[in-house]
mmCIF file of C-alpha atoms in Angstrom:
data_model
loop_
_atom_site.group_PDB
_atom_site.id
_atom_site.type_symbol
_atom_site.label_atom_id
_atom_site.label_comp_id
_atom_site.label_asym_id
_atom_site.label_seq_id
_atom_site.Cartn_x
_atom_site.Cartn_y
_atom_site.Cartn_z
ATOM 1 C CA MET Y 1 141.967 96.495 -99.707
ATOM 2 C CA ARG Y 2 144.094 93.711 -101.166
ATOM 3 C CA LYS Y 3 142.201 91.222 -103.318
ATOM 4 C CA PHE Y 4 143.148 87.815 -104.668
ATOM 5 C CA ASN Y 5 145.113 88.291 -107.880
ATOM 6 C CA PHE Y 6 145.269 85.419 -110.403
ATOM 7 C CA CYS Y 7 147.051 87.414 -113.109
ATOM 8 C CA ALA Y 8 149.337 85.427 -115.420
ATOM 9 C CA GLY Y 9 151.926 88.193 -115.376
ATOM 10 C CA PRO Y 10 152.932 90.637 -114.171
ATOM 11 C CA ALA Y 11 151.693 88.550 -111.301
ATOM 12 C CA ALA Y 12 151.023 88.770 -107.584
ATOM 13 C CA LEU Y 13 153.954 89.589 -105.338
ATOM 14 C CA PRO Y 14 154.197 88.580 -101.667
ATOM 15 C CA GLU Y 15 152.416 91.164 -99.561
ATOM 16 C CA SER Y 16 155.252 91.324 -97.047
ATOM 17 C CA VAL Y 17 157.683 92.134 -99.871
ATOM 18 C CA LEU Y 18 155.477 94.969 -101.073
ATOM 19 C CA LEU Y 19 155.167 96.327 -97.544
ATOM 20 C CA GLN Y 20 158.928 96.251 -97.033
ATOM 21 C CA ALA Y 21 159.492 98.031 -100.341
ATOM 22 C CA GLN Y 22 156.893 100.601 -99.342
ATOM 23 C CA GLN Y 23 158.569 101.224 -95.998
ATOM 24 C CA GLU Y 24 161.999 101.557 -97.606
ATOM 25 C CA LEU Y 25 160.955 103.529 -100.661
ATOM 26 C CA LEU Y 26 161.980 107.010 -99.543
ATOM 27 C CA ASP Y 27 164.746 106.147 -97.090
ATOM 28 C CA TRP Y 28 166.570 102.928 -97.915
ATOM 29 C CA ARG Y 29 168.992 101.761 -95.214
ATOM 30 C CA GLY Y 30 169.094 105.231 -93.695
ATOM 31 C CA LEU Y 31 170.668 106.777 -96.796
ATOM 32 C CA GLY Y 32 167.915 109.356 -97.092
ATOM 33 C CA CYS Y 33 167.019 108.300 -100.627
ATOM 34 C CA SER Y 34 165.484 105.374 -102.485
ATOM 35 C CA VAL Y 35 167.310 102.272 -103.654
ATOM 36 C CA MET Y 36 166.228 103.445 -107.137
ATOM 37 C CA GLU Y 37 168.298 106.608 -106.713
ATOM 38 C CA ILE Y 38 171.726 105.187 -105.925
ATOM 39 C CA SER Y 39 174.492 104.037 -108.238
ATOM 40 C CA HIS Y 40 174.365 100.399 -109.321
ATOM 41 C CA ARG Y 41 178.109 100.349 -108.703
ATOM 42 C CA SER Y 42 177.877 101.656 -105.165
ATOM 43 C CA PRO Y 43 178.927 99.282 -102.374
ATOM 44 C CA GLU Y 44 175.373 99.341 -101.046
ATOM 45 C CA PHE Y 45 173.766 98.155 -104.291
ATOM 46 C CA VAL Y 46 176.545 95.684 -105.083
ATOM 47 C CA GLU Y 47 175.704 94.089 -101.745
ATOM 48 C CA VAL Y 48 172.038 93.838 -102.826
ATOM 49 C CA ALA Y 49 173.061 92.221 -106.105
ATOM 50 C CA GLU Y 50 175.453 89.775 -104.485
ATOM 51 C CA ARG Y 51 172.924 88.693 -101.879
ATOM 52 C CA ALA Y 52 170.228 88.219 -104.513
ATOM 53 C CA GLU Y 53 172.522 85.968 -106.527
ATOM 54 C CA GLN Y 54 173.583 83.964 -103.483
ATOM 55 C CA ASP Y 55 169.987 83.522 -102.303
ATOM 56 C CA LEU Y 56 168.970 82.283 -105.747
ATOM 57 C CA ARG Y 57 171.933 79.907 -105.775
ATOM 58 C CA ASP Y 58 170.877 78.610 -102.370
ATOM 59 C CA LEU Y 59 167.219 78.176 -103.381
ATOM 60 C CA LEU Y 60 168.017 76.174 -106.518
ATOM 61 C CA ALA Y 61 171.291 74.595 -105.353
ATOM 62 C CA ILE Y 62 173.036 76.064 -108.398
ATOM 63 C CA PRO Y 63 176.484 74.482 -108.916
ATOM 64 C CA ASP Y 64 179.557 76.697 -108.860
ATOM 65 C CA ASN Y 65 180.297 76.137 -112.555
ATOM 66 C CA TYR Y 66 177.138 78.027 -113.541
ATOM 67 C CA LYS Y 67 176.897 81.785 -113.947
ATOM 68 C CA VAL Y 68 173.810 83.594 -112.650
ATOM 69 C CA LEU Y 69 172.910 86.612 -114.745
ATOM 70 C CA PHE Y 70 170.356 89.371 -114.127
ATOM 71 C CA LEU Y 71 169.401 90.797 -117.519
ATOM 72 C CA HIS Y 72 167.298 93.351 -119.382
ATOM 73 C CA GLY Y 73 164.552 92.477 -121.824
ATOM 74 C CA GLY Y 74 162.646 89.700 -120.130
ATOM 75 C CA ALA Y 75 162.464 86.172 -121.502
ATOM 76 C CA THR Y 76 161.598 87.510 -124.968
ATOM 77 C CA ALA Y 77 165.099 88.959 -125.338
ATOM 78 C CA GLN Y 78 166.443 85.519 -124.475
ATOM 79 C CA PHE Y 79 164.564 84.020 -127.439
ATOM 80 C CA SER Y 80 167.197 85.885 -129.464
ATOM 81 C CA ALA Y 81 170.036 85.542 -126.972
ATOM 82 C CA VAL Y 82 169.885 81.739 -126.956
ATOM 83 C CA PRO Y 83 170.748 81.246 -130.662
ATOM 84 C CA TRP Y 84 173.130 84.210 -130.670
ATOM 85 C CA ASN Y 85 175.073 82.698 -127.769
ATOM 86 C CA LEU Y 86 174.952 79.019 -128.781
ATOM 87 C CA PHE Y 87 175.097 78.974 -132.605
ATOM 88 C CA GLY Y 88 178.781 79.883 -132.646
ATOM 89 C CA ALA Y 89 181.806 77.651 -132.912
ATOM 90 C CA VAL Y 90 181.769 74.278 -131.159
ATOM 91 C CA GLY Y 91 185.331 73.009 -131.449
ATOM 92 C CA SER Y 92 186.337 73.531 -135.090
ATOM 93 C CA ARG Y 93 182.817 73.852 -136.522
ATOM 94 C CA GLU Y 94 179.913 76.255 -136.382
ATOM 95 C CA ALA Y 95 176.688 74.520 -135.359
ATOM 96 C CA ARG Y 96 173.691 76.505 -136.568
ATOM 97 C CA VAL Y 97 171.142 73.759 -135.948
ATOM 98 C CA ALA Y 98 168.919 73.556 -132.875
ATOM 99 C CA ASP Y 99 166.154 71.229 -131.706
ATOM 100 C CA TYR Y 100 162.929 72.745 -130.319
ATOM 101 C CA ILE Y 101 159.722 71.268 -128.917
ATOM 102 C CA HIS Y 102 156.599 73.179 -129.997
ATOM 103 C CA THR Y 103 154.007 73.195 -127.214
ATOM 104 C CA GLY Y 104 152.277 76.535 -127.591
ATOM 105 C CA GLN Y 105 152.649 80.238 -128.146
ATOM 106 C CA TRP Y 106 155.804 80.830 -126.118
ATOM 107 C CA ALA Y 107 157.581 77.899 -127.729
ATOM 108 C CA ASP Y 108 156.419 79.221 -131.096
ATOM 109 C CA LYS Y 109 157.887 82.662 -130.432
ATOM 110 C CA ALA Y 110 161.205 81.091 -129.403
ATOM 111 C CA ILE Y 111 161.228 78.931 -132.544
ATOM 112 C CA ARG Y 112 160.479 81.835 -134.863
ATOM 113 C CA GLU Y 113 163.268 83.890 -133.367
ATOM 114 C CA ALA Y 114 165.834 81.082 -133.608
ATOM 115 C CA GLN Y 115 164.926 80.574 -137.271
ATOM 116 C CA ARG Y 116 166.290 84.057 -137.973
ATOM 117 C CA TYR Y 117 169.823 82.874 -137.143
ATOM 118 C CA GLY Y 118 169.981 79.197 -138.060
ATOM 119 C CA GLN Y 119 168.109 75.991 -138.773
ATOM 120 C CA VAL Y 120 165.434 74.846 -136.329
ATOM 121 C CA ASN Y 121 164.357 71.231 -136.164
ATOM 122 C CA VAL Y 122 160.977 70.915 -134.458
ATOM 123 C CA VAL Y 123 161.410 67.532 -132.820
ATOM 124 C CA ALA Y 124 157.783 67.293 -131.717
ATOM 125 C CA SER Y 125 154.627 69.402 -131.628
ATOM 126 C CA SER Y 126 151.332 69.212 -129.750
ATOM 127 C CA GLU Y 127 149.534 71.384 -132.295
ATOM 128 C CA ASP Y 128 147.487 68.373 -133.438
ATOM 129 C CA ARG Y 129 145.483 68.600 -130.201
ATOM 130 C CA ASN Y 130 145.496 72.375 -129.871
ATOM 131 C CA PHE Y 131 148.545 72.393 -127.593
ATOM 132 C CA THR Y 132 146.808 70.613 -124.728
ATOM 133 C CA TYR Y 133 149.547 68.110 -123.877
ATOM 134 C CA ALA Y 134 153.305 67.630 -123.636
ATOM 135 C CA PRO Y 135 154.629 65.340 -126.402
ATOM 136 C CA ASP Y 136 155.958 61.931 -125.407
ATOM 137 C CA PRO Y 137 159.742 61.555 -125.923
ATOM 138 C CA ASP Y 138 159.150 58.447 -128.024
ATOM 139 C CA SER Y 139 157.760 60.704 -130.761
ATOM 140 C CA TRP Y 140 160.773 63.025 -131.000
ATOM 141 C CA GLN Y 141 162.909 63.325 -134.132
ATOM 142 C CA GLN Y 142 166.175 64.779 -132.825
ATOM 143 C CA SER Y 143 169.084 66.142 -134.854
ATOM 144 C CA VAL Y 144 172.463 64.451 -134.699
ATOM 145 C CA ASP Y 145 174.362 67.748 -134.706
ATOM 146 C CA ALA Y 146 172.183 70.166 -132.707
ATOM 147 C CA ALA Y 147 173.935 73.005 -130.904
ATOM 148 C CA TYR Y 148 171.251 72.821 -128.213
ATOM 149 C CA PHE Y 149 167.791 71.480 -127.394
ATOM 150 C CA HIS Y 150 165.152 74.017 -126.296
ATOM 151 C CA TYR Y 151 161.826 73.496 -124.588
ATOM 152 C CA THR Y 152 159.263 75.412 -122.553
ATOM 153 C CA PRO Y 153 158.587 73.408 -119.365
ATOM 154 C CA ASN Y 154 155.396 75.346 -118.640
ATOM 155 C CA GLU Y 155 153.222 77.042 -121.257
ATOM 156 C CA THR Y 156 151.541 79.939 -119.481
ATOM 157 C CA ILE Y 157 148.770 80.427 -122.036
ATOM 158 C CA GLY Y 158 147.785 76.812 -122.633
ATOM 159 C CA GLY Y 159 148.364 75.596 -119.080
ATOM 160 C CA VAL Y 160 150.588 72.681 -120.132
ATOM 161 C CA GLU Y 161 153.523 71.604 -117.963
ATOM 162 C CA PHE Y 162 156.078 68.879 -118.589
ATOM 163 C CA ASP Y 163 156.231 66.345 -115.767
ATOM 164 C CA TYR Y 164 159.694 65.208 -116.863
ATOM 165 C CA ILE Y 165 163.019 66.701 -117.955
ATOM 166 C CA PRO Y 166 164.117 65.777 -121.491
ATOM 167 C CA GLU Y 167 167.152 63.525 -121.751
ATOM 168 C CA VAL Y 168 169.263 64.836 -124.628
ATOM 169 C CA SER Y 169 172.885 64.641 -125.765
ATOM 170 C CA CYS Y 170 173.385 68.376 -126.412
ATOM 171 C CA PRO Y 171 172.979 71.302 -123.987
ATOM 172 C CA LEU Y 172 169.409 71.482 -122.704
ATOM 173 C CA VAL Y 173 167.909 74.993 -122.706
ATOM 174 C CA ALA Y 174 164.683 75.782 -120.838
ATOM 175 C CA ASP Y 175 162.408 78.808 -120.694
ATOM 176 C CA MET Y 176 161.244 78.529 -117.083
ATOM 177 C CA SER Y 177 159.569 81.920 -116.881
ATOM 178 C CA SER Y 178 156.366 80.584 -115.369
ATOM 179 C CA ASN Y 179 157.488 77.690 -113.170
ATOM 180 C CA ILE Y 180 160.956 78.551 -111.875
ATOM 181 C CA LEU Y 181 161.265 78.428 -108.067
ATOM 182 C CA SER Y 182 158.060 76.403 -107.755
ATOM 183 C CA GLN Y 183 159.858 73.126 -107.007
ATOM 184 C CA PRO Y 184 163.367 71.701 -106.568
ATOM 185 C CA LEU Y 185 165.348 71.670 -109.800
ATOM 186 C CA PRO Y 186 168.366 69.571 -110.867
ATOM 187 C CA VAL Y 187 170.193 72.496 -112.466
ATOM 188 C CA GLU Y 188 173.094 70.274 -113.490
ATOM 189 C CA LYS Y 189 170.877 68.630 -116.130
ATOM 190 C CA PHE Y 190 170.611 71.931 -118.016
ATOM 191 C CA GLY Y 191 172.975 73.967 -120.101
ATOM 192 C CA VAL Y 192 170.888 77.123 -119.783
ATOM 193 C CA ILE Y 193 167.825 78.087 -117.775
ATOM 194 C CA TYR Y 194 166.233 81.464 -118.335
ATOM 195 C CA ALA Y 195 163.153 83.147 -116.927
ATOM 196 C CA GLY Y 196 161.335 86.430 -117.086
ATOM 197 C CA ALA Y 197 160.864 87.703 -113.548
ATOM 198 C CA GLN Y 198 157.232 88.753 -113.532
ATOM 199 C CA LYS Y 199 155.667 85.490 -112.371
ATOM 200 C CA ASN Y 200 157.666 83.791 -109.596
ATOM 201 C CA ILE Y 201 160.730 86.025 -109.226
ATOM 202 C CA GLY Y 202 159.714 89.664 -108.979
ATOM 203 C CA PRO Y 203 158.336 92.551 -111.040
ATOM 204 C CA SER Y 204 158.590 92.860 -114.793
ATOM 205 C CA GLY Y 205 161.678 94.460 -116.286
ATOM 206 C CA ILE Y 206 164.334 91.900 -115.456
ATOM 207 C CA ALA Y 207 165.176 88.323 -116.413
ATOM 208 C CA VAL Y 208 167.414 85.680 -114.902
ATOM 209 C CA ALA Y 209 169.690 83.392 -116.890
ATOM 210 C CA ILE Y 210 171.579 80.464 -115.354
ATOM 211 C CA VAL Y 211 174.320 79.469 -117.791
ATOM 212 C CA ARG Y 212 176.839 76.640 -117.541
ATOM 213 C CA GLY Y 213 180.284 78.177 -117.699
ATOM 214 C CA ASP Y 214 181.601 76.172 -120.650
ATOM 215 C CA LEU Y 215 178.823 77.555 -122.877
ATOM 216 C CA LEU Y 216 179.921 81.178 -122.521
ATOM 217 C CA ASP Y 217 182.416 80.883 -125.395
ATOM 218 C CA ARG Y 218 180.015 79.612 -128.076
ATOM 219 C CA ALA Y 219 178.560 82.913 -129.246
ATOM 220 C CA LEU Y 220 178.392 84.039 -132.847
ATOM 221 C CA PRO Y 221 181.098 86.674 -133.440
ATOM 222 C CA GLU Y 222 178.524 89.274 -134.551
ATOM 223 C CA ILE Y 223 176.408 88.949 -131.391
ATOM 224 C CA PRO Y 224 175.028 92.258 -130.090
ATOM 225 C CA ARG Y 225 176.872 93.228 -126.945
ATOM 226 C CA SER Y 226 173.619 93.627 -125.001
ATOM 227 C CA LEU Y 227 172.688 89.963 -125.624
ATOM 228 C CA SER Y 228 176.059 88.410 -124.828
ATOM 229 C CA TRP Y 229 176.016 86.153 -121.773
ATOM 230 C CA LYS Y 230 179.805 86.317 -121.574
ATOM 231 C CA VAL Y 231 179.803 90.115 -121.509
ATOM 232 C CA ALA Y 232 177.151 90.016 -118.776
ATOM 233 C CA ALA Y 233 179.024 87.358 -116.805
ATOM 234 C CA ASP Y 234 182.349 89.183 -117.008
ATOM 235 C CA ALA Y 235 180.677 92.387 -115.775
ATOM 236 C CA ASP Y 236 178.593 90.745 -113.017
ATOM 237 C CA SER Y 237 175.453 91.726 -114.960
ATOM 238 C CA MET Y 238 176.476 95.382 -114.846
ATOM 239 C CA ASP Y 239 177.980 96.056 -118.265
ATOM 240 C CA ASN Y 240 175.420 98.849 -118.433
ATOM 241 C CA THR Y 241 172.965 100.172 -115.868
ATOM 242 C CA PRO Y 242 170.734 97.271 -114.825
ATOM 243 C CA PRO Y 243 167.056 97.518 -113.770
ATOM 244 C CA THR Y 244 168.046 98.142 -110.173
ATOM 245 C CA PHE Y 245 164.611 98.386 -108.568
ATOM 246 C CA ALA Y 246 163.455 95.130 -110.155
ATOM 247 C CA TRP Y 247 166.701 93.483 -109.020
ATOM 248 C CA TYR Y 248 166.207 94.756 -105.488
ATOM 249 C CA LEU Y 249 162.599 93.510 -105.382
ATOM 250 C CA SER Y 250 163.616 90.142 -106.794
ATOM 251 C CA GLY Y 251 166.134 89.856 -103.983
ATOM 252 C CA LEU Y 252 163.378 90.526 -101.437
ATOM 253 C CA VAL Y 253 161.300 87.759 -103.032
ATOM 254 C CA PHE Y 254 164.241 85.344 -102.739
ATOM 255 C CA GLN Y 255 164.498 86.194 -99.039
ATOM 256 C CA TRP Y 256 160.748 85.637 -98.663
ATOM 257 C CA LEU Y 257 161.012 82.259 -100.379
ATOM 258 C CA LYS Y 258 163.752 81.196 -98.002
ATOM 259 C CA ALA Y 259 161.649 82.256 -95.037
ATOM 260 C CA GLN Y 260 158.720 80.165 -96.340
ATOM 261 C CA GLY Y 261 160.859 77.038 -96.474
ATOM 262 C CA GLY Y 262 162.367 77.322 -99.934
ATOM 263 C CA VAL Y 263 161.360 75.584 -103.141
ATOM 264 C CA GLU Y 264 160.438 72.409 -101.279
ATOM 265 C CA ALA Y 265 157.705 74.293 -99.439
ATOM 266 C CA MET Y 266 156.617 75.994 -102.669
ATOM 267 C CA ALA Y 267 156.297 72.611 -104.371
ATOM 268 C CA GLU Y 268 153.959 71.362 -101.664
ATOM 269 C CA GLN Y 269 151.944 74.573 -101.769
ATOM 270 C CA SER Y 270 151.598 74.459 -105.546
ATOM 271 C CA ARG Y 271 150.533 70.819 -105.373
ATOM 272 C CA ARG Y 272 147.804 71.649 -102.858
ATOM 273 C CA LYS Y 273 146.592 74.738 -104.698
ATOM 274 C CA SER Y 274 146.418 73.164 -108.136
ATOM 275 C CA ALA Y 275 144.920 69.903 -106.826
ATOM 276 C CA LEU Y 276 142.139 71.821 -105.098
ATOM 277 C CA LEU Y 277 141.157 73.588 -108.317
ATOM 278 C CA TYR Y 278 141.577 70.612 -110.639
ATOM 279 C CA ASP Y 279 139.596 68.354 -108.300
ATOM 280 C CA TYR Y 280 136.706 70.789 -108.454
ATOM 281 C CA LEU Y 281 136.926 71.073 -112.251
ATOM 282 C CA ASP Y 282 136.879 67.282 -112.605
ATOM 283 C CA ARG Y 283 133.792 66.979 -110.413
ATOM 284 C CA SER Y 284 131.902 69.747 -112.152
ATOM 285 C CA ASP Y 285 129.573 69.396 -115.127
ATOM 286 C CA PHE Y 286 129.557 73.170 -115.533
ATOM 287 C CA PHE Y 287 133.310 73.931 -115.620
ATOM 288 C CA SER Y 288 136.023 71.860 -117.290
ATOM 289 C CA SER Y 289 139.749 71.812 -118.024
ATOM 290 C CA PRO Y 290 140.851 71.452 -121.671
ATOM 291 C CA VAL Y 291 144.318 70.130 -120.759
ATOM 292 C CA ALA Y 292 145.268 66.445 -120.736
ATOM 293 C CA LYS Y 293 145.509 65.223 -117.140
ATOM 294 C CA GLY Y 294 149.125 64.122 -117.397
ATOM 295 C CA SER Y 295 150.204 67.549 -118.662
ATOM 296 C CA ARG Y 296 148.273 69.922 -116.426
ATOM 297 C CA SER Y 297 150.190 72.921 -115.177
ATOM 298 C CA ARG Y 298 150.510 73.601 -111.473
ATOM 299 C CA MET Y 299 151.053 77.284 -112.243
ATOM 300 C CA ASN Y 300 148.421 78.178 -114.865
ATOM 301 C CA VAL Y 301 144.994 76.541 -114.850
ATOM 302 C CA PRO Y 302 142.813 77.322 -117.878
ATOM 303 C CA PHE Y 303 139.152 76.339 -117.667
ATOM 304 C CA VAL Y 304 135.970 76.872 -119.632
ATOM 305 C CA LEU Y 305 132.276 77.155 -118.835
ATOM 306 C CA ALA Y 306 129.804 74.791 -120.443
ATOM 307 C CA ASP Y 307 127.967 77.844 -121.757
ATOM 308 C CA ALA Y 308 130.398 80.444 -123.092
ATOM 309 C CA ARG Y 309 127.612 83.034 -123.088
ATOM 310 C CA LEU Y 310 128.109 83.183 -119.308
ATOM 311 C CA ASP Y 311 131.810 84.080 -119.528
ATOM 312 C CA LYS Y 312 131.294 87.823 -119.199
ATOM 313 C CA ARG Y 313 128.952 87.448 -116.245
ATOM 314 C CA PHE Y 314 131.362 85.060 -114.526
ATOM 315 C CA LEU Y 315 134.234 87.505 -114.832
ATOM 316 C CA GLN Y 316 132.172 90.450 -113.636
ATOM 317 C CA GLU Y 317 130.883 88.610 -110.584
ATOM 318 C CA ALA Y 318 134.324 87.183 -109.818
ATOM 319 C CA GLU Y 319 135.869 90.653 -109.822
ATOM 320 C CA ALA Y 320 133.074 91.927 -107.579
ATOM 321 C CA ALA Y 321 133.909 89.068 -105.219
ATOM 322 C CA GLY Y 322 137.582 90.147 -105.075
ATOM 323 C CA LEU Y 323 138.894 87.521 -107.516
ATOM 324 C CA LEU Y 324 140.920 89.394 -110.113
ATOM 325 C CA ASN Y 325 142.380 88.675 -113.548
ATOM 326 C CA LEU Y 326 140.662 85.380 -114.363
ATOM 327 C CA LYS Y 327 140.090 86.090 -118.046
ATOM 328 C CA GLY Y 328 141.852 83.631 -120.325
ATOM 329 C CA HIS Y 329 144.425 84.753 -122.862
ATOM 330 C CA ARG Y 330 142.882 86.529 -125.837
ATOM 331 C CA SER Y 331 144.115 83.795 -128.198
ATOM 332 C CA VAL Y 332 142.264 80.956 -126.462
ATOM 333 C CA GLY Y 333 139.446 82.583 -124.505
ATOM 334 C CA GLY Y 334 137.798 81.031 -121.480
ATOM 335 C CA MET Y 335 139.253 81.518 -118.025
ATOM 336 C CA ARG Y 336 142.670 81.082 -116.462
ATOM 337 C CA ALA Y 337 143.786 81.101 -112.847
ATOM 338 C CA SER Y 338 147.514 81.555 -112.341
ATOM 339 C CA LEU Y 339 148.685 80.045 -109.060
ATOM 340 C CA TYR Y 340 152.214 81.349 -108.696
ATOM 341 C CA ASN Y 341 154.154 81.194 -105.443
ATOM 342 C CA ALA Y 342 152.765 84.455 -104.051
ATOM 343 C CA VAL Y 343 149.136 83.339 -104.559
ATOM 344 C CA PRO Y 344 148.013 81.881 -101.192
ATOM 345 C CA LEU Y 345 145.965 78.741 -100.712
ATOM 346 C CA ALA Y 346 143.180 80.964 -99.350
ATOM 347 C CA ALA Y 347 142.852 82.526 -102.803
ATOM 348 C CA VAL Y 348 142.181 79.156 -104.415
ATOM 349 C CA GLU Y 349 139.752 78.226 -101.668
ATOM 350 C CA ALA Y 350 137.868 81.460 -102.305
ATOM 351 C CA LEU Y 351 137.873 80.844 -106.053
ATOM 352 C CA VAL Y 352 136.522 77.302 -105.744
ATOM 353 C CA ALA Y 353 133.804 78.469 -103.345
ATOM 354 C CA PHE Y 354 132.791 81.200 -105.785
ATOM 355 C CA MET Y 355 132.762 78.778 -108.722
ATOM 356 C CA ALA Y 356 130.583 76.322 -106.812
ATOM 357 C CA ASP Y 357 128.119 79.084 -105.945
ATOM 358 C CA PHE Y 358 128.094 80.380 -109.531
ATOM 359 C CA GLU Y 359 127.470 76.877 -110.842
ATOM 360 C CA GLN Y 360 124.609 76.339 -108.414
ATOM 361 C CA ARG Y 361 122.977 79.592 -109.512
ATOM 362 C CA CYS Y 362 123.579 79.355 -113.250
ATOM 363 C CA ALA Y 363 123.708 75.709 -114.272
#
C-alpha cells in the first residue's frame, strides 16, 4: 500500500506517473520493449526528449534565447560546471571572480567547488544564526567585476527559502534543485538556472540546466567536455548516451504538472500545504520551527520537539502511521517534512493530525 512520503530526495513521484511507467515498462508504445532498451537517437526517443523540453518551456515560460539542457551528474556536477562555463573570457578579459551567498550546506558545497577554479567573494552569509534565514540585500558586499552571482533559492537541509530574486548586474545563477516548478518563475531575470531532478522534476540521475544563449561561449578553454553547456546544447543533450529512463519519467512529470494546472496551481498547493504545517508549529508548545518566519521554505519544513529524547519514538510511531522519511538531515537532527509537488495536501493533513495526537499523549 502506498504511504505518505516526505523524503527530501529522491522524493515522492506522482502516483499516476508511476502507474503509467509501470504499464509501459515492458511494452512501450507497442514496440515490444522498454523505453530503457531503445536508442536515444531513435525517432521514438527523440520525440520523448523534444516533448519533455517543450513541456518544460511551456511550464516555466522559458524564452527562446535560452537553451534547455538535460544532463548527467545531478546538481552537484553543476557546482563544477558553473565556474568551468562562466570563468572564461568575457570580451577581452578572463573573469575568474564570482559572488556567492552562503545560506547553508548546498551553498557551501557550491562555494567550495568554485574556489577550485577562481576567486569566490562571499557577499553575505547566514552562518551567524546557524543558517536559519536569508540575508538581506542591504548587507551584501558585491564584487565590481564578478563573472556571475550564485545563490541557492531554497536550502533543502535548513529549510530556508528566499522570498525575493536578487537584483545584480552580472549573470544571476541559481541552484533551484528543491523549488523549481513550485511557482511561476521570471526566467529572463536569470543567466543560468540548474536543478537536480529528484525533488520536483523526476527520479535521480538527471539534471536540468536552463542557460541564456549568450553565456554558452564563456567557458574556460580546458573545460571537460562532459561539463560543457555548449557541447550539450549543440548536441541537444545527446553528446553521449543520456539517462534515458530518467528523462522519460521527467517528461511524464511535466505532463502531469500541466494536467494539474501548471506551476500556478503548484504554487497555490504549496502555499496551502506549508501554511497548514507552519500554522500548527506556531500554535504548538511541543513542536517548533527553527527558521525565521520571513525565510521559511515552502518545500522543506524542519521542526524540532521540545524534548529531543522523544525523537526516536516520534519517528517510529510516524512510520507505523504511514508517514515516511521525517527524520531531519544528519547534520542538523530533528525532523523535516519535504512538501514537494507530488506530496498531496492529504499527506500534510495526516501529518498534522498525527503530530497533534502525539503532542496530546506525550507533552
